[in-house]
Every structure is written in C-alpha cells, then in structure tokens.
Amino acid sequence: MTQTLNICLVRHGETAWNAAHRLQGHTDIPLNDTGRAQAAATAHLLAAHRFDAAYTSDLTRAADTARAIGERIGLAAVPLPALRERHYGAFQGLTYDEAQTRHPEAYAHFKARTPEHPLPDGGESLNAFAERITAALDDLVQRHAGQQILVVAHGGVLDIIYRIASGRPLSQPRDFKIPNAALNWIRHEPPATWTIEQWAEETHLSAARDELPNS
C-alpha cells in the first residue's frame, strides 16, 4: 500500500483587508463578496476530487472558505488553530505603508525576511512561525499517510509550506504566487520527500489577489 500523501492547499478567499493591503494576522476578518464568490468557484472545481479529510485554520476567512468547499465535497473541515496566519503583532490592522511609517526598524526586518527577528508587541518571528507550521504539517503527514486531504489556510502559511516542499530558505524573497482561493497541490513520500505538483492554479478565478502588498 502506498504511503504517499497528497495535499490540496487553498488560501482563503478575499477579504476587505486584502483589498486594502492591510495586514490581518490573527485578526478575524470575514470574507467580502468577492471572497465568497471565489470560495464558491473553488468549491465547484474541487467537487470533482475525492478527499479523505479536510482541515482549516480556525479564523473566519479560512473556515468560511472551507465550509463552502465542504458543502460541495461532502466533508466538514476540522479547525486547527496551528494553521493560523503568522501573528503580526503591532502590524496587525495596519497597511504595509502604515507599518513601515510607524515601525521603520521592525518593518525593515520584516521586508528583509530576517528569520530570527520577532515582530513588535507579541508578533512571531519567521523562525517561530515556520516551526509552528512545520509541526502542523508533520502531524498531518503522520495522520494521513496514503490519503488525499484538503487544507485551507492563509498566504503566510502557504508561503512556509512552499518553502518546506521546495527547500527554499525563509530569508529568500518570494518568487512564487499565492492568490486568494487558488489551488496548490503538493505530495509527500516517506521518509521525507516533498514534491510540488501544481501551484497557483487560478483558471477558475477572476483577478485573484496575491498575498504581497503590490498585488
């Protein structure tokens, strides 16, 4: 019996703060009308696939995206707080420009992707964030060897998972897209081989936003 695990990763649909380039982090912002339409379009596409289990961040924007998909595939997603977006500390609620103006030194580390530098007021460092996501992913690998699962989360979470699967360091600037509600397929083969099968599949979407501020 094969122990290969296939994972479909979906970033949540658009929110008003995505459209305003405002950092959300753990702030619980709901989907906007565009985001709900994106979730429905993704659900329609995924109806042709079979999943053994589904998981979602417990934040509303991800959970509602997962719920829309679950209604089409007949599978309720299990909420996992470990799949939350990075905690951005004092940056949460600010636009990227506002964060740079109010916290120039911290923002410089943020932009440079300094792995060990935590964000002010309780924000996570990239290292701490990556450790959290790595642990969550390892747990899913242990639970679901030989299966196909769905994971609905956030742009930052998918950034970390892409780097795990591709071997890119945390400090390397991102050169791959993470659009709202796009499909991203990865595969795990024991003992520790990851393969990116398909990334940023967005043909079912109209002008989905990327996670970066200039999208």
Short mmCIF file of C-alpha atoms in Angstrom, two decimals:
data_model
loop_
_atom_site.label_atom_id
_atom_site.label_comp_id
_atom_site.label_asym_id
_atom_site.label_seq_id
_atom_site.Cartn_x
_atom_site.Cartn_y
_atom_site.Cartn_z
CA MET A 1 0.00 0.00 0.00
CA THR A 2 1.36 3.39 -0.97
CA GLN A 3 2.14 5.81 1.85
CA THR A 4 2.09 8.85 -0.44
CA LEU A 5 0.11 11.77 0.94
CA ASN A 6 -1.45 14.26 -1.49
CA ILE A 7 -2.45 17.66 -0.14
CA CYS A 8 -4.55 20.33 -1.85
CA LEU A 9 -3.72 23.68 -0.25
CA VAL A 10 -6.16 26.57 -0.61
CA ARG A 11 -5.65 30.11 0.58
CA HIS A 12 -8.87 31.68 1.87
CA GLY A 13 -10.99 33.92 -0.35
CA GLU A 14 -10.55 37.67 -0.46
CA THR A 15 -11.35 39.97 2.47
CA ALA A 16 -11.79 43.73 2.63
CA TRP A 17 -8.39 43.95 4.33
CA ASN A 18 -6.78 42.01 1.48
CA ALA A 19 -8.19 44.56 -0.94
CA ALA A 20 -6.81 47.42 1.20
CA HIS A 21 -3.39 45.72 1.60
CA ARG A 22 -3.95 45.67 5.35
CA LEU A 23 -2.10 43.13 7.50
CA GLN A 24 -4.56 40.71 9.08
CA GLY A 25 -2.54 38.15 11.02
CA HIS A 26 -4.71 36.74 13.81
CA THR A 27 -7.33 39.49 13.41
CA ASP A 28 -10.55 37.69 12.48
CA ILE A 29 -11.71 39.40 9.29
CA PRO A 30 -14.56 37.80 7.25
CA LEU A 31 -14.68 37.21 3.52
CA ASN A 32 -16.04 40.02 1.34
CA ASP A 33 -18.44 39.44 -1.56
CA THR A 34 -15.54 38.68 -3.90
CA GLY A 35 -14.12 36.21 -1.39
CA ARG A 36 -17.42 34.37 -1.06
CA ALA A 37 -17.68 34.12 -4.86
CA GLN A 38 -14.09 32.82 -5.02
CA ALA A 39 -14.84 30.19 -2.37
CA ALA A 40 -17.87 29.06 -4.36
CA ALA A 41 -15.83 28.82 -7.57
CA THR A 42 -13.12 26.81 -5.84
CA ALA A 43 -15.74 24.54 -4.27
CA HIS A 44 -17.24 23.91 -7.72
CA LEU A 45 -13.85 22.90 -9.11
CA LEU A 46 -12.97 20.66 -6.17
CA ALA A 47 -16.30 18.80 -6.38
CA ALA A 48 -14.62 16.56 -8.96
CA HIS A 49 -12.00 15.43 -6.42
CA ARG A 50 -12.20 12.96 -3.54
CA PHE A 51 -10.69 13.82 -0.16
CA ASP A 52 -10.22 11.64 2.88
CA ALA A 53 -10.11 14.56 5.32
CA ALA A 54 -10.18 18.36 5.40
CA TYR A 55 -8.59 20.86 7.76
CA THR A 56 -8.81 24.63 8.12
CA SER A 57 -7.42 27.49 10.11
CA ASP A 58 -9.96 28.45 12.77
CA LEU A 59 -10.04 32.08 11.61
CA THR A 60 -13.32 33.02 9.91
CA ARG A 61 -11.92 33.85 6.48
CA ALA A 62 -10.41 30.38 6.14
CA ALA A 63 -13.17 28.48 7.95
CA ASP A 64 -15.87 30.02 5.74
CA THR A 65 -13.87 29.18 2.62
CA ALA A 66 -13.50 25.61 3.87
CA ARG A 67 -17.21 25.43 4.69
CA ALA A 68 -18.16 26.42 1.14
CA ILE A 69 -15.87 23.72 -0.24
CA GLY A 70 -17.06 21.16 2.32
CA GLU A 71 -20.67 21.62 1.28
CA ARG A 72 -19.72 20.63 -2.27
CA ILE A 73 -17.42 17.71 -1.43
CA GLY A 74 -19.46 16.41 1.50
CA LEU A 75 -16.72 16.82 4.06
CA ALA A 76 -16.62 19.17 7.05
CA ALA A 77 -13.19 20.67 7.70
CA VAL A 78 -11.61 20.21 11.12
CA PRO A 79 -10.44 23.57 12.57
CA LEU A 80 -6.77 23.67 13.56
CA PRO A 81 -5.51 26.83 15.32
CA ALA A 82 -1.96 25.79 14.34
CA LEU A 83 -2.87 26.70 10.74
CA ARG A 84 -3.49 30.35 11.59
CA GLU A 85 -1.69 33.12 9.75
CA ARG A 86 1.52 34.50 11.24
CA HIS A 87 0.91 36.76 14.22
CA TYR A 88 1.98 40.20 13.02
CA GLY A 89 1.93 41.89 16.45
CA ALA A 90 1.84 45.69 16.19
CA PHE A 91 1.47 45.43 12.38
CA GLN A 92 -2.00 43.87 12.60
CA GLY A 93 -4.65 46.26 11.31
CA LEU A 94 -2.10 48.46 9.52
CA THR A 95 -1.46 48.74 5.81
CA TYR A 96 2.05 47.86 4.70
CA ASP A 97 2.79 51.58 4.23
CA GLU A 98 1.48 52.40 7.71
CA ALA A 99 3.55 49.62 9.27
CA GLN A 100 6.67 50.93 7.55
CA THR A 101 5.99 54.50 8.72
CA ARG A 102 5.17 53.64 12.34
CA HIS A 103 7.71 50.86 12.89
CA PRO A 104 10.55 51.51 10.41
CA GLU A 105 13.20 49.32 12.06
CA ALA A 106 10.88 46.35 12.59
CA TYR A 107 9.48 46.76 9.09
CA ALA A 108 12.97 46.68 7.60
CA HIS A 109 13.50 43.25 9.20
CA PHE A 110 10.03 42.18 8.04
CA LYS A 111 10.75 43.20 4.45
CA ALA A 112 14.21 41.61 4.54
CA ARG A 113 12.69 38.39 5.93
CA THR A 114 15.12 38.27 8.86
CA PRO A 115 14.21 34.80 10.20
CA GLU A 116 15.01 35.30 13.88
CA HIS A 117 13.53 38.80 14.29
CA PRO A 118 10.13 38.83 16.09
CA LEU A 119 7.58 41.48 15.19
CA PRO A 120 6.82 44.06 17.94
CA ASP A 121 4.06 43.58 20.53
CA GLY A 122 3.98 39.80 20.54
CA GLY A 123 4.39 39.14 16.84
CA GLU A 124 6.02 35.92 15.65
CA SER A 125 9.44 35.69 14.08
CA LEU A 126 9.63 33.82 10.79
CA ASN A 127 11.50 31.05 12.59
CA ALA A 128 8.76 30.65 15.21
CA PHE A 129 6.03 30.79 12.56
CA ALA A 130 7.82 28.20 10.42
CA GLU A 131 8.25 25.88 13.43
CA ARG A 132 4.51 26.07 14.11
CA ILE A 133 3.56 25.30 10.51
CA THR A 134 6.19 22.55 10.19
CA ALA A 135 4.81 20.83 13.29
CA ALA A 136 1.25 21.05 11.96
CA LEU A 137 2.30 19.65 8.59
CA ASP A 138 4.27 16.82 10.20
CA ASP A 139 1.19 15.92 12.23
CA LEU A 140 -0.96 15.72 9.09
CA VAL A 141 1.65 13.52 7.41
CA GLN A 142 1.51 11.12 10.35
CA ARG A 143 -2.28 11.06 10.41
CA HIS A 144 -2.96 10.65 6.70
CA ALA A 145 -0.25 8.59 5.00
CA GLY A 146 -1.64 7.09 1.80
CA GLN A 147 -4.53 9.56 1.61
CA GLN A 148 -5.55 12.81 -0.08
CA ILE A 149 -6.50 15.77 2.11
CA LEU A 150 -7.61 19.38 1.81
CA VAL A 151 -6.02 22.20 3.84
CA VAL A 152 -7.48 25.74 3.84
CA ALA A 153 -5.26 28.38 5.39
CA HIS A 154 -3.52 31.71 4.72
CA GLY A 155 -0.95 33.30 2.45
CA GLY A 156 1.80 33.19 5.04
CA VAL A 157 1.06 29.56 5.85
CA LEU A 158 1.25 28.59 2.19
CA ASP A 159 4.50 30.55 1.87
CA ILE A 160 6.06 28.42 4.61
CA ILE A 161 4.72 25.16 3.16
CA TYR A 162 6.04 26.04 -0.30
CA ARG A 163 9.48 26.61 1.22
CA ILE A 164 9.32 23.30 3.09
CA ALA A 165 8.37 21.48 -0.12
CA SER A 166 10.91 23.26 -2.34
CA GLY A 167 13.83 23.66 0.07
CA ARG A 168 13.85 27.46 -0.24
CA PRO A 169 15.23 29.27 2.84
CA LEU A 170 12.96 31.53 4.88
CA SER A 171 15.12 34.54 4.07
CA GLN A 172 14.84 34.22 0.29
CA PRO A 173 12.47 36.75 -1.31
CA ARG A 174 9.28 35.16 -2.53
CA ASP A 175 9.25 34.44 -6.27
CA PHE A 176 6.02 32.41 -6.40
CA LYS A 177 2.37 33.47 -6.32
CA ILE A 178 -0.19 32.80 -3.59
CA PRO A 179 -3.54 34.06 -4.96
CA ASN A 180 -6.74 34.01 -2.93
CA ALA A 181 -8.69 30.75 -3.40
CA ALA A 182 -6.23 29.24 -5.90
CA LEU A 183 -5.40 25.51 -5.79
CA ASN A 184 -1.94 24.29 -4.80
CA TRP A 185 -1.10 20.58 -4.88
CA ILE A 186 1.85 19.01 -3.06
CA ARG A 187 2.87 15.41 -2.42
CA HIS A 188 4.75 13.75 0.44
CA GLU A 189 6.53 10.42 0.07
CA PRO A 190 8.24 8.73 3.05
CA PRO A 191 10.52 9.27 4.67
CA ALA A 192 10.79 12.98 3.88
CA THR A 193 10.39 13.76 0.18
CA TRP A 194 8.12 16.65 -0.81
CA THR A 195 7.11 17.49 -4.38
CA ILE A 196 5.17 20.50 -5.62
CA GLU A 197 2.76 19.04 -8.18
CA GLN A 198 0.94 22.23 -9.16
CA TRP A 199 0.94 25.74 -7.73
CA ALA A 200 -1.36 28.75 -8.00
CA GLU A 201 -3.97 27.14 -10.24
CA GLU A 202 -6.38 30.02 -10.71
CA THR A 203 -8.09 29.46 -14.05
CA HIS A 204 -11.42 29.19 -12.20
CA LEU A 205 -10.96 32.66 -10.68
CA SER A 206 -11.18 36.24 -11.90
CA ALA A 207 -8.33 38.55 -10.85
CA ALA A 208 -7.48 36.83 -7.58
CA ARG A 209 -5.17 38.86 -5.36
CA ASP A 210 -1.74 37.70 -4.33
CA GLU A 211 -0.53 37.84 -0.73
CA LEU A 212 2.08 40.52 -1.40
CA PRO A 213 1.23 44.22 -0.93
CA ASN A 214 1.79 45.15 -4.56
CA SER A 215 -0.82 42.68 -5.86
#
